[in-house]
CSV table of C-alpha atoms in Angstrom, one decimal:
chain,number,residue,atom,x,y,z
J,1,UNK,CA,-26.5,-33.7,-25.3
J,2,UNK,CA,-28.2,-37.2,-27.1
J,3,UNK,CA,-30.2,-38.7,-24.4
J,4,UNK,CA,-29.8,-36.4,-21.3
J,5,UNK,CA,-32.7,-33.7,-20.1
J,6,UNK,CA,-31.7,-29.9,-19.8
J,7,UNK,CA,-31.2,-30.8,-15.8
J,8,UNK,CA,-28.5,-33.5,-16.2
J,9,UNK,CA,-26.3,-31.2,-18.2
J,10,UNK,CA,-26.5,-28.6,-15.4
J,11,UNK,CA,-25.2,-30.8,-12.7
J,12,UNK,CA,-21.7,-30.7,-11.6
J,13,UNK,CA,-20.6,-33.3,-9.5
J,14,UNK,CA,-17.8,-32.7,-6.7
J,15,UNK,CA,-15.3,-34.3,-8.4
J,16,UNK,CA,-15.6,-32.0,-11.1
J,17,UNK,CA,-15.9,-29.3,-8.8
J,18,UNK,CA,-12.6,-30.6,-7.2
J,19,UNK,CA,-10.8,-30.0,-10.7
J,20,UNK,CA,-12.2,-26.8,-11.6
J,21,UNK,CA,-10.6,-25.0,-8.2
J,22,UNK,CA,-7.5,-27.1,-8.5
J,23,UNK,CA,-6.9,-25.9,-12.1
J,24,UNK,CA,-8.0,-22.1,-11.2
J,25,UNK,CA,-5.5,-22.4,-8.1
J,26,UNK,CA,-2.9,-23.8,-10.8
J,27,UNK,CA,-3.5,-20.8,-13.0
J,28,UNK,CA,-3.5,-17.7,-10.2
J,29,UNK,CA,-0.5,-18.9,-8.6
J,30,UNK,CA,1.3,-19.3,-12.2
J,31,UNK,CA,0.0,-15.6,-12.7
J,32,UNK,CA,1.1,-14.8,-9.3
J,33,UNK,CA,4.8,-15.6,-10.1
J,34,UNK,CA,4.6,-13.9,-13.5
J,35,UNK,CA,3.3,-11.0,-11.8
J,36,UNK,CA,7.1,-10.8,-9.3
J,37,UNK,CA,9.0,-10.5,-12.1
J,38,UNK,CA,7.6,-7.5,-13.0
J,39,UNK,CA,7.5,-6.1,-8.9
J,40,UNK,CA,10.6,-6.8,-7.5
J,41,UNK,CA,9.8,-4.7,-4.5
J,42,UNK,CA,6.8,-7.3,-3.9
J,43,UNK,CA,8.6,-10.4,-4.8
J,44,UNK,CA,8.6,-11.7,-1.0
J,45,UNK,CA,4.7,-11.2,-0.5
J,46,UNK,CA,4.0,-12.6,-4.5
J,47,UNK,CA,6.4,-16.0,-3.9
J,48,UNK,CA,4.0,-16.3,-0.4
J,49,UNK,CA,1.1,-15.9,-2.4
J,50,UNK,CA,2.1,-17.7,-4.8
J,51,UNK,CA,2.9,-20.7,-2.9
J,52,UNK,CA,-0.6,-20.6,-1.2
J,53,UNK,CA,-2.0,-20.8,-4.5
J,54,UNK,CA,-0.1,-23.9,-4.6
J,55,UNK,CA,-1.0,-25.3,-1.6
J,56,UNK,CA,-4.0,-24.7,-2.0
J,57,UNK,CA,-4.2,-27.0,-5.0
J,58,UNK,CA,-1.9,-29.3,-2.9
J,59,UNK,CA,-4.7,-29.9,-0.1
J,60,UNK,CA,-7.3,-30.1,-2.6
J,61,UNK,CA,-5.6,-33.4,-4.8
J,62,UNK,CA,-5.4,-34.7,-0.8
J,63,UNK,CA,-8.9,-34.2,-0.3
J,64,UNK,CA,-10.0,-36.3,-3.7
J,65,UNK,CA,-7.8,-39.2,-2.5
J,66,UNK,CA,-8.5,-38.5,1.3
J,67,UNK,CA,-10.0,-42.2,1.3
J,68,UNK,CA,-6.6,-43.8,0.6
J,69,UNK,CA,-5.1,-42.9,4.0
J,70,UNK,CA,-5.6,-44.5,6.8
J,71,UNK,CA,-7.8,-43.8,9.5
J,72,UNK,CA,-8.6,-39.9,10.3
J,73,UNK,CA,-4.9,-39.4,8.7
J,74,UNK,CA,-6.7,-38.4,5.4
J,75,UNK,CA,-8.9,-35.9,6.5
J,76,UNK,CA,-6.3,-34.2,9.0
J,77,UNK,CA,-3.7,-34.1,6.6
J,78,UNK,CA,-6.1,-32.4,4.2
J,79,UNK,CA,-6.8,-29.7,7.0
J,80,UNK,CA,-3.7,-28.7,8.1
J,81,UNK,CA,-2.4,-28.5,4.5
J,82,UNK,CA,-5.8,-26.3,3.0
J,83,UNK,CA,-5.5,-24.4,6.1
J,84,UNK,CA,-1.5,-23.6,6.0
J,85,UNK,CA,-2.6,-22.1,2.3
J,86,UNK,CA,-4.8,-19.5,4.3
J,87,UNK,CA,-2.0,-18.8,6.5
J,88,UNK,CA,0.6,-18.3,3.8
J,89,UNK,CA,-2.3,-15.4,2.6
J,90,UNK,CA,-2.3,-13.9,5.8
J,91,UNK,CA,1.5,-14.4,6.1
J,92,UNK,CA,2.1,-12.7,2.7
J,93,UNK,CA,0.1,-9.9,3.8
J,94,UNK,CA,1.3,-9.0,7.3
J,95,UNK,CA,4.1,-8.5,4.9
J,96,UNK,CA,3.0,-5.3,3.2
J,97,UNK,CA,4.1,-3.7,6.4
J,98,UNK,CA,7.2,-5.2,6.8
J,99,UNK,CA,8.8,-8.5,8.0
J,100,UNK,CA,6.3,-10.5,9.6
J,101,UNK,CA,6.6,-13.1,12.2
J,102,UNK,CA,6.2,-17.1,12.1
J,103,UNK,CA,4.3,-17.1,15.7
J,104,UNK,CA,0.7,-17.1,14.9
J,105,UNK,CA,0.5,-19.3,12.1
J,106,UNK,CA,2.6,-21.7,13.5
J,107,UNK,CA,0.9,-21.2,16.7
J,108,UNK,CA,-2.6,-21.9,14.5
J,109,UNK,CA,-1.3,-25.3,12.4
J,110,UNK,CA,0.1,-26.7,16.3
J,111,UNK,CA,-2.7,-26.4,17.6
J,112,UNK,CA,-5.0,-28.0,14.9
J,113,UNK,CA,-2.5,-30.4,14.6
J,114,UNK,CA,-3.4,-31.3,18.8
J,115,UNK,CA,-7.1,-31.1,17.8
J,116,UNK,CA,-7.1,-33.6,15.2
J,117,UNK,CA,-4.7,-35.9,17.2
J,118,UNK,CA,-7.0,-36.0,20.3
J,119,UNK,CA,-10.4,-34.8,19.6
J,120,UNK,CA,-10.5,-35.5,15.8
J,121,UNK,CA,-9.5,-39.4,15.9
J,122,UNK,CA,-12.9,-39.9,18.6
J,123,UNK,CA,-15.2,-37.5,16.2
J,124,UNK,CA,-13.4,-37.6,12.6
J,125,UNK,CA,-17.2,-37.0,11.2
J,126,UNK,CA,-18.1,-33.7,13.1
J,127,UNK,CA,-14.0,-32.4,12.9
J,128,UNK,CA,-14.5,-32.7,8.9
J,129,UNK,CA,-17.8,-31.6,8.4
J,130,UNK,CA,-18.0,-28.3,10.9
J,131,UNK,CA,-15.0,-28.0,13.4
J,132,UNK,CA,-12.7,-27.9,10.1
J,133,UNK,CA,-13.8,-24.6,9.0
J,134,UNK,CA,-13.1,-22.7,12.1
J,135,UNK,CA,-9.3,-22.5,11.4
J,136,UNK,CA,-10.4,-21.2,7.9
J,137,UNK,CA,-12.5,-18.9,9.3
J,138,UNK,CA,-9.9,-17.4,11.5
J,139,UNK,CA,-6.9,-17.1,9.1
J,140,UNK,CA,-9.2,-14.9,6.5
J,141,UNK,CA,-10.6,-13.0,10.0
J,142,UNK,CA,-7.0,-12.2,10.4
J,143,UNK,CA,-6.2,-11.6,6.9
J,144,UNK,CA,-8.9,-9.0,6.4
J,145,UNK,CA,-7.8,-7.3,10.1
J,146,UNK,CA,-4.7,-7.3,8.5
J,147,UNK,CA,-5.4,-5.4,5.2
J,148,UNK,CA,-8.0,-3.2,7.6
J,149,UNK,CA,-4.8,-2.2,10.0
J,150,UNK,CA,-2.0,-2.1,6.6
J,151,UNK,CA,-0.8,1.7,6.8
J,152,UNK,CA,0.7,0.3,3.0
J,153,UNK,CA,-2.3,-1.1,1.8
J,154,UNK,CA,-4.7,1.8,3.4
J,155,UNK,CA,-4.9,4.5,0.7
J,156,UNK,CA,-5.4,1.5,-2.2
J,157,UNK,CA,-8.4,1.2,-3.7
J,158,UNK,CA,-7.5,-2.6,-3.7
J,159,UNK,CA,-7.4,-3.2,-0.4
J,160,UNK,CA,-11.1,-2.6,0.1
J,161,UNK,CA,-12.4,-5.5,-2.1
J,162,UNK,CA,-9.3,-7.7,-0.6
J,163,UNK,CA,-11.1,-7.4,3.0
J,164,UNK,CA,-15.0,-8.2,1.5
J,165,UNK,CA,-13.0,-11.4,-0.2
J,166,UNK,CA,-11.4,-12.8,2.8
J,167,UNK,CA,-14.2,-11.2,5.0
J,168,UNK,CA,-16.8,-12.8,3.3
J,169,UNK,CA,-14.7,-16.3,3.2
J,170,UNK,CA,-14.0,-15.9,6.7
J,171,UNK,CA,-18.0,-15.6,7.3
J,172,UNK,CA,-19.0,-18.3,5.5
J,173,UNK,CA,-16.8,-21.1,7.1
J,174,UNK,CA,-17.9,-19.7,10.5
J,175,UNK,CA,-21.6,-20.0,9.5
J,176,UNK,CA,-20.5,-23.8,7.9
J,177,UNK,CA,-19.1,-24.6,11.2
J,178,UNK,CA,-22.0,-23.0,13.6
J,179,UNK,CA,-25.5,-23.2,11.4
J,180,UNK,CA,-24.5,-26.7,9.6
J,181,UNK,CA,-25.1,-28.6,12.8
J,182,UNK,CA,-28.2,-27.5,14.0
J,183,UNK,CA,-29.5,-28.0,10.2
J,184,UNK,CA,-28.5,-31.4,9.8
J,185,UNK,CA,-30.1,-32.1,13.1
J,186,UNK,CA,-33.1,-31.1,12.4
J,187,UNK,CA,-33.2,-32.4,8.6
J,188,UNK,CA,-31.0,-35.6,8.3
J,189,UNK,CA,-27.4,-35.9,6.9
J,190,UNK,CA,-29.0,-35.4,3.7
J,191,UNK,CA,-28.2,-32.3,3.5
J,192,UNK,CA,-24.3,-32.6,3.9
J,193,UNK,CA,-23.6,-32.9,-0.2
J,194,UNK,CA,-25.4,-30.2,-0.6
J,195,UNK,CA,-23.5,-27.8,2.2
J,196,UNK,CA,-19.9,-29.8,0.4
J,197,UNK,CA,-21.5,-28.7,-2.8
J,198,UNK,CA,-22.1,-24.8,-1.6
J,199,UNK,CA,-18.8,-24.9,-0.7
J,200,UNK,CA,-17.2,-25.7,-3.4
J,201,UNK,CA,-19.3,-23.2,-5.6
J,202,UNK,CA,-17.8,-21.1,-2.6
J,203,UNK,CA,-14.7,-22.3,-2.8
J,204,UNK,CA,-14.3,-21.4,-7.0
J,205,UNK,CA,-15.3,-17.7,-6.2
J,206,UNK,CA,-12.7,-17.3,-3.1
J,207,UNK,CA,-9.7,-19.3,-5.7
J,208,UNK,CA,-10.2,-16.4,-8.2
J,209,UNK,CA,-11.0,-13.5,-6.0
J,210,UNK,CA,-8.5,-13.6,-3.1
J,211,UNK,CA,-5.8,-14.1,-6.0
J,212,UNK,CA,-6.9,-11.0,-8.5
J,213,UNK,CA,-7.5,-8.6,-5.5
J,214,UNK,CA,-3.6,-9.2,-4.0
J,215,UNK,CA,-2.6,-9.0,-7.5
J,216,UNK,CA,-4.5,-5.2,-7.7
J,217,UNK,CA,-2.9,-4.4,-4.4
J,218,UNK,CA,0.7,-4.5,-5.5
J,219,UNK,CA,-0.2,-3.1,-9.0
J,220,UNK,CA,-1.9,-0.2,-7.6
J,221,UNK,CA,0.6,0.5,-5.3
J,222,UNK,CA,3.2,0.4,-8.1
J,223,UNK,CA,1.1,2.7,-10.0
J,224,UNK,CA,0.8,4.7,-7.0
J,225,UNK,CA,4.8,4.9,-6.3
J,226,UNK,CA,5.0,5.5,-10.0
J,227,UNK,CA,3.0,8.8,-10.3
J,228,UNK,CA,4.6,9.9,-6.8
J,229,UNK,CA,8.1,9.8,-8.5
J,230,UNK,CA,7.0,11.6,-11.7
J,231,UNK,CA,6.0,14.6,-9.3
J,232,UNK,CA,9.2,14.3,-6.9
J,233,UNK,CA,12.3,16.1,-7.7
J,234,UNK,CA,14.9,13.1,-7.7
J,235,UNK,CA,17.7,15.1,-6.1
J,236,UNK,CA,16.4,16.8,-3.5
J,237,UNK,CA,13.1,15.2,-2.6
J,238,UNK,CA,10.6,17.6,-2.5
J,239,UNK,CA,8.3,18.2,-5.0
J,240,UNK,CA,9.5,19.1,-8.9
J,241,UNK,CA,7.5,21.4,-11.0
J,242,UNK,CA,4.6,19.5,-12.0
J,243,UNK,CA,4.1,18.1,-8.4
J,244,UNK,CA,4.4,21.6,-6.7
J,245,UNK,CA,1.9,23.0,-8.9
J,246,UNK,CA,-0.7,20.2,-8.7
J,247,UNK,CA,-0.3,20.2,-4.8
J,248,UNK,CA,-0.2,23.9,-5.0
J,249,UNK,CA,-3.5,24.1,-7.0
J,250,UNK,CA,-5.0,21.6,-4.8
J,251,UNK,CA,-4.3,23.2,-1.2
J,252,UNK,CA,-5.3,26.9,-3.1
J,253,UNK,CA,-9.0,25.0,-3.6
J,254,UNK,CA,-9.4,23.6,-0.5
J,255,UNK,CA,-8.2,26.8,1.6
J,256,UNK,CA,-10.7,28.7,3.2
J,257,UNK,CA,-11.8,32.3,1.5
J,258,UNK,CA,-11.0,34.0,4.9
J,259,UNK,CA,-7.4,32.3,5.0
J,260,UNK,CA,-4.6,34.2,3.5
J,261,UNK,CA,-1.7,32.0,1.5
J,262,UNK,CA,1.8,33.1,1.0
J,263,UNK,CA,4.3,32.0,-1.6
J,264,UNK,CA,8.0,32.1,-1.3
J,265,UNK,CA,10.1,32.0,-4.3
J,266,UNK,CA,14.2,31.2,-3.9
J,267,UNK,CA,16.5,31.5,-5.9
J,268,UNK,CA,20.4,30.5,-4.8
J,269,UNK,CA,22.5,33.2,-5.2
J,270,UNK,CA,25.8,32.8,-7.5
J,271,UNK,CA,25.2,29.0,-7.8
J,272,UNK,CA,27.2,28.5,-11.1
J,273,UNK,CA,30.3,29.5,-9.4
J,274,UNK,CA,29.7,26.9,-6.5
J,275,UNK,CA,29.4,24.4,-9.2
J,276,UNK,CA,32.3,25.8,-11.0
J,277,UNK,CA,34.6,26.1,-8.4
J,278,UNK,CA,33.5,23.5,-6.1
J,279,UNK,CA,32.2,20.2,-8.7
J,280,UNK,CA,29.0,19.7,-9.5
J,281,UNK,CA,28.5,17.1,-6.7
J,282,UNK,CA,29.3,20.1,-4.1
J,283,UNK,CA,26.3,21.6,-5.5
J,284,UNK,CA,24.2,18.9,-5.4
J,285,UNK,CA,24.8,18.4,-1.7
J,286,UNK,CA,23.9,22.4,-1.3
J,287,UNK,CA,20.5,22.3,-3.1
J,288,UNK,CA,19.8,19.0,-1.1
J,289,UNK,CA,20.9,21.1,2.2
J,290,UNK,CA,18.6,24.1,1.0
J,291,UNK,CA,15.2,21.5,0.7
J,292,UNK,CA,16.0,20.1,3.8
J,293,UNK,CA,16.6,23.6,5.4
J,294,UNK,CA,13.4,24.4,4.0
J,295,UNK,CA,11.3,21.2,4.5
J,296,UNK,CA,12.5,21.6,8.2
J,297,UNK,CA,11.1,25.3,8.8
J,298,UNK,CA,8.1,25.4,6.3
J,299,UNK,CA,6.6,22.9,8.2
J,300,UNK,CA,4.5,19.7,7.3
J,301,UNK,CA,1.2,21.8,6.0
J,302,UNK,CA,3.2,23.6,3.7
J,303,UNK,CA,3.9,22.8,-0.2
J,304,UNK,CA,7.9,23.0,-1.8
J,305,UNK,CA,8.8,22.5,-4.6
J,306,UNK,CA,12.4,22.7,-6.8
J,307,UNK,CA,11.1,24.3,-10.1
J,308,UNK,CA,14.2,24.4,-12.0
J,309,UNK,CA,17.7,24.3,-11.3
J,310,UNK,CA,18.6,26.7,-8.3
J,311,UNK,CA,14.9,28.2,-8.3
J,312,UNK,CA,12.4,26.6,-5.5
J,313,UNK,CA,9.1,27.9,-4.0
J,314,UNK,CA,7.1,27.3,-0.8
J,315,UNK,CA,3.4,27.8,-0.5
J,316,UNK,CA,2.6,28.6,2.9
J,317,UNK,CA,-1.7,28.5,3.8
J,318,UNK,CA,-2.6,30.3,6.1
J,319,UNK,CA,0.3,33.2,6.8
J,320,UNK,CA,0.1,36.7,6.4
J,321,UNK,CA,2.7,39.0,5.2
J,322,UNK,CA,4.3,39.0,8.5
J,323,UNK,CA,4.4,35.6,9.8
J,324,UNK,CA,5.7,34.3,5.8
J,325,UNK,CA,8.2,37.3,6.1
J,326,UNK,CA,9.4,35.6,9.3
J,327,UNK,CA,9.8,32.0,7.1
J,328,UNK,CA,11.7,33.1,4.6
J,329,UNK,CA,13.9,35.3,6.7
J,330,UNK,CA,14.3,31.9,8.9
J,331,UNK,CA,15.3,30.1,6.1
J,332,UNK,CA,17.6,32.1,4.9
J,333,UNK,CA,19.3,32.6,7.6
J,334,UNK,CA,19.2,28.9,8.6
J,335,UNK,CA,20.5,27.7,5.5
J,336,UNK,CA,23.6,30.3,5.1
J,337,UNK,CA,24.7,28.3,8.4
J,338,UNK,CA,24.3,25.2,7.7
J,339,UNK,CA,25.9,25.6,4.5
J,340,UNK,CA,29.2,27.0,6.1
J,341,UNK,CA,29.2,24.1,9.0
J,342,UNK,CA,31.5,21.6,9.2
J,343,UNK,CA,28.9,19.0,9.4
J,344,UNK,CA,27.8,20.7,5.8
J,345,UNK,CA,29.1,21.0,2.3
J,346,UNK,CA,31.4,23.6,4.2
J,347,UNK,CA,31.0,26.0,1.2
J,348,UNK,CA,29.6,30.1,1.7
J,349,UNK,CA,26.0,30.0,0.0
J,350,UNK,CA,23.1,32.3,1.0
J,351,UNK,CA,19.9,32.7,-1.1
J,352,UNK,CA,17.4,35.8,-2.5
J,353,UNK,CA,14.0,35.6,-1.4
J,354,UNK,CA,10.6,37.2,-3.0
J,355,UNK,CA,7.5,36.9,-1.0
J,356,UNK,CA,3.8,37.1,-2.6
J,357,UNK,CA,0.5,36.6,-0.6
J,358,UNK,CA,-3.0,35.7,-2.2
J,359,UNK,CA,-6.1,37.3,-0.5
J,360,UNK,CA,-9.7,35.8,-0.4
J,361,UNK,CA,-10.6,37.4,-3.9
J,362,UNK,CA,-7.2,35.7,-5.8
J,363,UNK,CA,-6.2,32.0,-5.6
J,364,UNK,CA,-4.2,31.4,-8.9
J,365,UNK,CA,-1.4,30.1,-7.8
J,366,UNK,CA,0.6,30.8,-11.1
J,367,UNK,CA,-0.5,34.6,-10.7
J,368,UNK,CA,1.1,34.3,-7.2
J,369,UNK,CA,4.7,32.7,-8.3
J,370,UNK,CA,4.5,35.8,-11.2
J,371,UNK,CA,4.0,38.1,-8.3
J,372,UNK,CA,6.5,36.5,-6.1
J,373,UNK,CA,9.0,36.2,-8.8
J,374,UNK,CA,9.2,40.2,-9.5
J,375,UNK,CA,9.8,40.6,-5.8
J,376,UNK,CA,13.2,37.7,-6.0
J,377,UNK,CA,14.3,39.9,-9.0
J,378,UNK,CA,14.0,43.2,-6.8
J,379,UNK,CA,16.2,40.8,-4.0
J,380,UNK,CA,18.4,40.2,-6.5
J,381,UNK,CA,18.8,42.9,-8.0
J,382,UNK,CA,19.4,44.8,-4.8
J,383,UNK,CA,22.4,42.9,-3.7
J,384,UNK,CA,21.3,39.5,-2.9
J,385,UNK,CA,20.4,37.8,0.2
J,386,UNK,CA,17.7,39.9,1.2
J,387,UNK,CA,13.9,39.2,1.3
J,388,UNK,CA,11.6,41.7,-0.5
J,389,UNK,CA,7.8,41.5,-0.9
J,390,UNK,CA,5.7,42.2,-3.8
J,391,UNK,CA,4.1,45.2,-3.9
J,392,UNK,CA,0.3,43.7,-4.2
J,393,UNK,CA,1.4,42.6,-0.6
């Protein structure tokens, strides 16, 4: 600029400073509330974001005009009202797992509020300068414990830079509030606009961060939910064909060459006359009885999956022809019980089973459903309700 030197335009005074996080603040908690409309699942925790955002921006017009209040009024009010913004973040997040409680941030804001009405009006200098950013520190300690313990937020990628962001803010109030006073101590007050200044700087990087990083958390978990549903069979809740055989492939790699897998294919027998005789809402609720027959038995290692109409498999690691003979045989049997019982569908239904087991030298999983297949046509054509294996087996 006419008349200035290369070092006066780089300066940025801490009124300026002041503006530029009050207008990002303005900006993430606008995107914030666009970003509910399109997660209504999330709208809670984004409106509590949100509103940080906002009182964020709130404090920080309060600390510009702090001067205008009264006594230590200024500087308190500032405090508590910055500091309830990191509580709404920790509030918003404790959400993730469920309805969160009132009792610690309220607990936090009462007891500042008893600091700055006893300690604070003998010692308003130190209480702004260092004693201030211990609350800070300890809401974005919590926060990032939070999103550490989240069982929701655990398998997001998110969730990892959400914890450096309120981490690393958490850390550098707590080294504001311990290191600044031996520093100015030893060097002169001289050095507090620069420490206001750091933080600011600080302050810019924490306004953009903490905002993005809870907006990726609900995204990716949205994505996440999304890609779960394309691979889950809507009816029954097991997995539909694409899922089975993606988990299936999966669990085929990963199985050790000296463990065995075996592969049950079902197939309901005469289940176009349930649903002609009975409504197609009868039938429903007897595929939904078969999964959960199945889901129950198979156990949690093992991989189902409704491929198509009345035709389901179950990949079983680990079993031999014997101990998968005894599953499907179990199932069977189960499940042409419950189907009859009057806490059932209350309609006769039994299925044909075909069992297949992959040694160490074969782990394609489509080869094994072929193989397994052959043996449910055998079943079927046999008379139904029966088990038979294939004759790799």
């Amino acid at each position: 600029m006419p008349g200035g030197t290369g070092d006066d335009t780089m300066q940025i005074d801490l009124h300026t400073l002041y503006c530029l996080i009050v207008g990002t603040l303005l900006v993430a908690g606008a995107m914030t509330l666009w970003e509910r409309q399109a997660h209504p699942r999330r709208a809670r925790e984004l409106g509590i974001w949100a509103g940080a955002c906002l009182t964020f921006a709130a404090g920080l017009v309060l600390a510009m005009n702090r001067a205008l209040l009264p006594g230590v009024l200024g500087p308190a009010l500032v405090n508590l009202v910055i500091v309830t913004g990191y509580l709404m973040v920790l509030h918003g997040v404790r959400h993730l797992d469920g309805r969160a409680r009132l009792r610690v941030p309220l607990g936090v804001l009462a007891g500042l509020a008893l600091l700055w009405a006893t300690l604070g009006v003998h010692f308003p200098g130190p209480f702004w300068n260092y004693v201030a950013s211990l609350p800070i520190a300890l809401a974005c300690g919590l926060t990032a414990l939070a999103l550490l313990r989240s069982r929701t937020a655990r398998p997001l990628r998110a969730r990892q830079v959400a914890i450096a962001v309120s981490g690393g803010h958490a850390l550098f109030n707590l080294a504001r509030a311990v290191l600044t006073p031996a520093l100015v101590a030893a060097y002169g007050d001289g050095l507090l606009p620069a420490f206001g200044k750091a933080t600011m700087y600080e302050g810019v990087l924490y306004s953009v961060a903490m905002p993005m990083s809870l907006i990726a958390l609900v995204r990716e978990e949205a994505q996440a939910q999304a890609v779960a549903a394309s691979r889950t069979d809507y009816l029954t809740g097991i997995a539909n064909r694409h899922g089975f055989f993606e988990a299936g492939d999966r669990l085929m790699a990963g199985l050790a060459p000296e463990r065995p897998a075996a592969l049950l294919a079902f197939d309901l027998d005469h289940f176009k006359a349930i649903n002609d005789r009975h409504g197609h809402a009868a039938g429903d609720a007897v595929l939904r009885l078969f999964a959960d027959t199945t889901r129950r038995i198979a156990g949690p290692g093992a991989v189902i999956g409704r491929l198509g109409g009345e035709e389901f498999a179950t990949l079983l690691p680990g079993l031999d022809v014997a101990a998968a003979r005894r599953v499907g045989e179990d199932v069977a049997r189960a499940f042409a019980a419950a189907a009859t019982d009057r806490d059932g569908p209350g309609i006769p239904a039994t299925v044909s089973v075909g069992l297949a087991v992959a040694g160490a030298e074969d782990r394609d999983l489509p080869a094994l459903l072929s193989a397994a297949d052959r043996a449910l046509y055998r079943a079927k054509a046999g008379g139904r309700n029966r088990l038979e294996v294939a004759a790799a087996a």
